[in-house]
Coordinates of C-alpha atoms in Angstrom, one line a residue:
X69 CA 98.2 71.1 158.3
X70 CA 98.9 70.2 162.4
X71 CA 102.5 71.4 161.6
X72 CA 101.9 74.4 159.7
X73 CA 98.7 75.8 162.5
X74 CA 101.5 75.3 165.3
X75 CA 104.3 77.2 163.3
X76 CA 101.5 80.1 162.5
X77 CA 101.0 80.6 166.6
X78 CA 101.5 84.4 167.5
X79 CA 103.6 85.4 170.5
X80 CA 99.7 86.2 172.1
X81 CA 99.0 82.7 172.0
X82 CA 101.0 82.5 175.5
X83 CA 98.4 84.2 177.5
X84 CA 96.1 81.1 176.8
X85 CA 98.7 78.9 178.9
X86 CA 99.1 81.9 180.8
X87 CA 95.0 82.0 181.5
X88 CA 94.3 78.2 181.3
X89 CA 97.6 77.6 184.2
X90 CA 96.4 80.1 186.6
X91 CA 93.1 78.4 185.8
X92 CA 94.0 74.9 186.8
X93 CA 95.7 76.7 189.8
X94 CA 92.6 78.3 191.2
X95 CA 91.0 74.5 190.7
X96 CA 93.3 72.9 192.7
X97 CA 93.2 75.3 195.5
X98 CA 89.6 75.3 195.9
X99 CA 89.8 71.4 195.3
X100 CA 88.4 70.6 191.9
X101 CA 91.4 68.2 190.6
X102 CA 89.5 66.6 187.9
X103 CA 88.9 70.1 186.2
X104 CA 91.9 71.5 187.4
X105 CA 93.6 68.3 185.8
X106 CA 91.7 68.8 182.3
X107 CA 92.8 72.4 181.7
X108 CA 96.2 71.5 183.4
X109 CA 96.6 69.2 180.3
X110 CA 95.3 72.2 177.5
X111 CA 97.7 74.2 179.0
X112 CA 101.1 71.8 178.8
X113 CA 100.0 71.2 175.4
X114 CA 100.2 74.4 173.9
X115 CA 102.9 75.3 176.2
X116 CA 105.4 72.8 174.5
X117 CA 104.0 73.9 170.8
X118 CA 104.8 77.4 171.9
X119 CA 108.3 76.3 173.4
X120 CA 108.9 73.9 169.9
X121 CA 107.8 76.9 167.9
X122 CA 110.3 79.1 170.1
X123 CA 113.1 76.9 169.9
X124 CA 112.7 76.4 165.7
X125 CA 112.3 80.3 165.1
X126 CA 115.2 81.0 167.6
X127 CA 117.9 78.4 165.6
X128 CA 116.8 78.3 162.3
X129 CA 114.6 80.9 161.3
X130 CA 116.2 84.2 163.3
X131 CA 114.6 86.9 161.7
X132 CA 111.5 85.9 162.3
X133 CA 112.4 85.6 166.2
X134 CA 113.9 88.3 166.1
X135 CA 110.7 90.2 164.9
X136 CA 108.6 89.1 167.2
X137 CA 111.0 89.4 170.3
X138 CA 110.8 92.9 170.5
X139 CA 107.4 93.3 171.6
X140 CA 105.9 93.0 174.9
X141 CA 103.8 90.0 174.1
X142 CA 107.0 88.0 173.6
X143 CA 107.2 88.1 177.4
X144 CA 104.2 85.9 177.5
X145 CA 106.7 83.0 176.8
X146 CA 108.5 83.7 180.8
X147 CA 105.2 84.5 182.1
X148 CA 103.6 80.8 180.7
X149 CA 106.7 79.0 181.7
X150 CA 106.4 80.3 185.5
X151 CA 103.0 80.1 185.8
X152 CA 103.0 76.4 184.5
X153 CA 106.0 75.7 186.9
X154 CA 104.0 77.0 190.0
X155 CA 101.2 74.6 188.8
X156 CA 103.5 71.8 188.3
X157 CA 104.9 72.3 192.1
X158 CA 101.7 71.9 193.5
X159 CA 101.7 68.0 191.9
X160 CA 105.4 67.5 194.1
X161 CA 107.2 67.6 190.7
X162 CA 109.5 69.7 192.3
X163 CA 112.4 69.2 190.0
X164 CA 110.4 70.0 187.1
X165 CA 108.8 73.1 187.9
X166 CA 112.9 73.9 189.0
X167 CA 114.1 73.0 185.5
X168 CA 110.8 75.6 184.3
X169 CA 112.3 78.4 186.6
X170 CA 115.6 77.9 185.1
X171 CA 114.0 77.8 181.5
X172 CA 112.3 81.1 182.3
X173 CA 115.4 82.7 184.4
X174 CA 117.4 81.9 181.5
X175 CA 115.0 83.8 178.5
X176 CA 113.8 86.2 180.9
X177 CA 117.0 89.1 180.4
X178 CA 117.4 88.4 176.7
X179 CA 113.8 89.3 176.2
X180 CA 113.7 92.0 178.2
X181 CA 116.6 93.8 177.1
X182 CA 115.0 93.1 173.9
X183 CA 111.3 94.6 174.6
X184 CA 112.5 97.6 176.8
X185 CA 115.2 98.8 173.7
X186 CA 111.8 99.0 171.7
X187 CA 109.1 100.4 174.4
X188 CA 107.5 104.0 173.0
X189 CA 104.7 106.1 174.7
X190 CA 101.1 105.6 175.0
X191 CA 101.2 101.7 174.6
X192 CA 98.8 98.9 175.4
X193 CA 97.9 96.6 178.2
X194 CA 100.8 94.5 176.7
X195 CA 103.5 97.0 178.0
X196 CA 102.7 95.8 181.7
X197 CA 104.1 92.2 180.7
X198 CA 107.6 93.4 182.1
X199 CA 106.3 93.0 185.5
X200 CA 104.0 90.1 184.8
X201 CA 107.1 88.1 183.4
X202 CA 109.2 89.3 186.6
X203 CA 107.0 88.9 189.1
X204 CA 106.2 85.0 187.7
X205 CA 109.8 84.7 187.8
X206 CA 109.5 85.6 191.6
X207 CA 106.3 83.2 192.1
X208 CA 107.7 80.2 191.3
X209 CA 111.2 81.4 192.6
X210 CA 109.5 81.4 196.3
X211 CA 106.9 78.6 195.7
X212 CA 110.2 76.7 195.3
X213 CA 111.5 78.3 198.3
X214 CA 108.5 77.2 200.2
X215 CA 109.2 73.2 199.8
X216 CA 112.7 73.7 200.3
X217 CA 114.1 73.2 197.0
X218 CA 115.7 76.0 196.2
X219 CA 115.9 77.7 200.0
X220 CA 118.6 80.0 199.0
X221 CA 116.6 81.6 196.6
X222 CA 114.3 83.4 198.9
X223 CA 115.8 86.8 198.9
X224 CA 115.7 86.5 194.9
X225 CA 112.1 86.1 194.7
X226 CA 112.4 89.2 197.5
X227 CA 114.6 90.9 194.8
X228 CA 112.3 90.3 192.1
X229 CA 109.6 91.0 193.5
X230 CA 110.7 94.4 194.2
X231 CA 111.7 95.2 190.7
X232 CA 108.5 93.9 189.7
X233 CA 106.7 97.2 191.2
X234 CA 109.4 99.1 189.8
X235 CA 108.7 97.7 186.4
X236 CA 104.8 98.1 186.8
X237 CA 105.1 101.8 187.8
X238 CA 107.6 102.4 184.4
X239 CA 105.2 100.4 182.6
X240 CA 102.1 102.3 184.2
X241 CA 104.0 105.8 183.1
X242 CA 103.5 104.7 179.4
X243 CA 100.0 103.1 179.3
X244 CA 97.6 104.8 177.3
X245 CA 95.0 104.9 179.6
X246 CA 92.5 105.4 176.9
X247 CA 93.0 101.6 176.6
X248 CA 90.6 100.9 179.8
X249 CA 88.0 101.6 177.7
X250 CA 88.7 101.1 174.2
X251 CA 90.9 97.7 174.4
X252 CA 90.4 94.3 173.0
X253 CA 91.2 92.7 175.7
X254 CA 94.9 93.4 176.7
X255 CA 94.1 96.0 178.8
X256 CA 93.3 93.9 181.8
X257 CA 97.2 92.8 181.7
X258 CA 97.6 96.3 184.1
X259 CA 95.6 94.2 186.5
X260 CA 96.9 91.3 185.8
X261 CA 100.1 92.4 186.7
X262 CA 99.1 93.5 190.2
X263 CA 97.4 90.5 190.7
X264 CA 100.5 88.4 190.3
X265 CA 102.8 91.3 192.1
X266 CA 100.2 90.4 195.2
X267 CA 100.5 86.3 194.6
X268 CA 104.5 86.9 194.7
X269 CA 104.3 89.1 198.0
X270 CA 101.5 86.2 199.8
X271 CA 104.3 83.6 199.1
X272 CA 107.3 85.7 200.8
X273 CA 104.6 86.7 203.4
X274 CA 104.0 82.8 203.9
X275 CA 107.8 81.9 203.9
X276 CA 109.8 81.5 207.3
X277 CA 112.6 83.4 206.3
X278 CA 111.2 86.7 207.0
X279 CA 110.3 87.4 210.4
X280 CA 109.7 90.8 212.8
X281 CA 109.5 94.1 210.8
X282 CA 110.5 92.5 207.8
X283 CA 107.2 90.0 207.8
X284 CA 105.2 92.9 208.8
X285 CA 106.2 95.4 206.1
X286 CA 105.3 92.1 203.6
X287 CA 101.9 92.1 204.7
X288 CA 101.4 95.4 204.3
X289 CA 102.6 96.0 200.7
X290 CA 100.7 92.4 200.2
X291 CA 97.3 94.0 201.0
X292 CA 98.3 97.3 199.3
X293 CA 99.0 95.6 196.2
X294 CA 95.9 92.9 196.4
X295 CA 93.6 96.3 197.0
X296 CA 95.3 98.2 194.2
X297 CA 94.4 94.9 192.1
X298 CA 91.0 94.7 192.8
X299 CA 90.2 98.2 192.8
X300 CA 91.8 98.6 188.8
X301 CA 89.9 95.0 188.2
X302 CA 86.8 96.8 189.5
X303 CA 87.2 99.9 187.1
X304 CA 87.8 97.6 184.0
X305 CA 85.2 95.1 184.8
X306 CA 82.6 98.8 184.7
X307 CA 83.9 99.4 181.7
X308 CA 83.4 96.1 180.0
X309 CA 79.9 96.6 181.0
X310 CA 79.4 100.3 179.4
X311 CA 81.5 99.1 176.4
X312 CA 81.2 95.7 175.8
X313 CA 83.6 94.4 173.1
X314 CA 81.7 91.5 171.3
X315 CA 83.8 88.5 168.9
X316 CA 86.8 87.0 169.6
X317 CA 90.5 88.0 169.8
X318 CA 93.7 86.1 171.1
X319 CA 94.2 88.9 173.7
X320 CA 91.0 88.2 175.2
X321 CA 93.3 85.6 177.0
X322 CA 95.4 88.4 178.4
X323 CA 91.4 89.4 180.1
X324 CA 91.3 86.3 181.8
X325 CA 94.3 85.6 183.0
X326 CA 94.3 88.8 185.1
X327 CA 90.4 87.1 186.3
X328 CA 92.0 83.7 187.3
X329 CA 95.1 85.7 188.7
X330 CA 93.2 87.9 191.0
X331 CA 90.8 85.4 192.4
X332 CA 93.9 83.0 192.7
X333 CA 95.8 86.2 194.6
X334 CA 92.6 86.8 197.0
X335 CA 92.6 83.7 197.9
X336 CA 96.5 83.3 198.6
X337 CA 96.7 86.5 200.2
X338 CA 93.8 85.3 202.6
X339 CA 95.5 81.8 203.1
X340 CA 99.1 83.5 204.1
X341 CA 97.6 86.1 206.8
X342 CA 94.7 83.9 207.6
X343 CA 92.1 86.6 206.5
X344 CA 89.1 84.0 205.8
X345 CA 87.3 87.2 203.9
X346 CA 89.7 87.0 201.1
X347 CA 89.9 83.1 200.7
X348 CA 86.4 83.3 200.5
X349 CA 86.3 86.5 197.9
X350 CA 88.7 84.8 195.9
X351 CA 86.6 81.8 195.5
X352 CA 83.9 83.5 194.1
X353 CA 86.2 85.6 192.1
X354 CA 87.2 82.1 190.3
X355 CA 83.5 81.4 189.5
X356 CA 83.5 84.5 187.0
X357 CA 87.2 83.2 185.6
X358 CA 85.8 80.1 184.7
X359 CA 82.7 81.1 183.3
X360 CA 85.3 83.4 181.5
X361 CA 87.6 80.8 180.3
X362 CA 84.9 78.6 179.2
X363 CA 83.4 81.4 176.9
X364 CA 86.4 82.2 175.8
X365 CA 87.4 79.1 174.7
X366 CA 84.0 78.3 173.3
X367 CA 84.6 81.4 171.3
X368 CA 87.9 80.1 170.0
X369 CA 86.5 76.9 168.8
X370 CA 83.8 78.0 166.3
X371 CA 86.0 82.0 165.2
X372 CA 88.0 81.1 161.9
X373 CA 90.0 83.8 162.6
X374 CA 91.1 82.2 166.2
X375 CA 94.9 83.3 165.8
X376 CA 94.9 86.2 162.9
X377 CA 96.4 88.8 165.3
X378 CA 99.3 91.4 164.3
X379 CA 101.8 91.5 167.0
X380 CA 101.4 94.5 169.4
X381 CA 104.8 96.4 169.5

């Protein structure tokens, strides 16, 4: 029964280690370890069910890969991986979150090739997983950077970065916006995807390889991006309230991951141009991410329907 629950997991069940890692992360930061520890662990768990599950559909059952690889929530696999890398980098395992960032470098243009051949018009928060998968990718490529282990990789992470707007505006072009309001939960990824755009641009604002004008223009398009992030989370948090959206659904992870992602971005963003406003906002930002990721996940534990979810394409 163990077996078959893990083989049944839906490409969406990566936005729980996506919401549970960027969890643990915000714990850390604000110097919870035991907590940060505990969901740390939830996370890795499903993360290597999901990467067992990935590996099994991609040699010997094809098709079924296949089917699920052209959608946007098959992205959630580079965006889990990252996430969990950065997480595992703030423990010193170095060389671990490294072999993650290869891992996720390595799945990262297959899948996307894959997802952007099969994009259409007027499609769901899921669509702005391009960026979110890119801009993890440049995340842990410059938390990497930051400890030296991978110092050459600096102007990647710049690189990605970059394309990581790119990606969110084409993504942004074919949202249907009628989603804000009418979503089950996915929405929030076209927050979610700023928030982590504004993580990546704290970390290259926080490196020492950009200096002068460079530096400068970072902090800039860092602030930009964390005030386009909050000001979107602002709008969908309204509309939660006018329309709330009762009973569980496995995208209700993809709502708060974007939470745990912005307070997590506030806070980094404050850390890297020493603006103790934002380190403080983003602390209280992470109060309503945990109090959503514990409802969510009480949710989870008592809905018999916890994973009956049609892919979104």
């Amino acid at each position: 029964m163990a077996q078959r629950w893990w083989q049944d997991l839906p490409p969406a069940a990566g936005s729980f280690v996506m919401a549970t890692g960027i969890v643990s992360v915000g714990l850390s930061l604000t110097s919870f370890e035991v907590a940060s520890w505990i969901v740390l662990a939830l996370a890795a768990a499903v993360w290597v069910l999901l990467a067992i599950d990935f590996a099994t559909r991609l040699l010997w059952h094809r098709a079924s890969w296949e089917a699920e690889a052209d959608t946007p929530l098959a992205l959630t696999a580079v965006a889990a991986t990252t996430v969990l890398g950065a997480r595992v980098s703030m423990l010193g395992w170095h060389a671990t979150a490294a072999v993650m960032l290869v891992l996720a470098a390595a799945v990262w243009p297959v899948l996307m090739v894959v997802v952007l051949r099969h994009w259409k018009r007027r499609m769901p928060g899921a669509a702005f997983l391009v960026s979110v998968a890119t801009q993890g990718l440049a995340v842990l490529t410059s938390t990497l950077a930051l400890v030296g282990e991978v110092d050459r990789l600096a102007m990647v992470a710049l690189v990605l970065f970059c394309l990581g707007l790119v990606l969110y505006i084409a993504a942004f072009l074919r949202f249907d916006l009628e989603q804000v309001s009418t979503g089950p939960g996915d929405q929030w990824v076209a927050t979610g995807a700023l928030a982590i755009s504004a993580l990546a641009a704290s970390k290259l604002v926080a490196s020492h390889h950009w200096t002068g004008a460079a530096h400068s223009a970072l902090r800039v398009t860092a602030l930009l991006v964390l005030g386009l992030n909050l000001l979107f989370y602002t709008v969908l948090m309204v509309t939660e309230v006018i329309r709330p959206r009762p009973g569980y659904d496995i995208r209700r992870w993809a709502t708060v991951f974007p939470l745990g992602m912005t307070a997590v971005a506030g806070y980094s963003t404050g850390t890297a141009i020493d603006m103790s406003g934002l380190q403080t906002l983003g602390k209280l930002l992470l109060v309503v991410a945990v109090g959503a990721w514990l409802f969510t996940f009480a949710v989870l534990l008592t809905d018999r329907t916890t994973f009956d979810v049609d892919p979104v394409r």
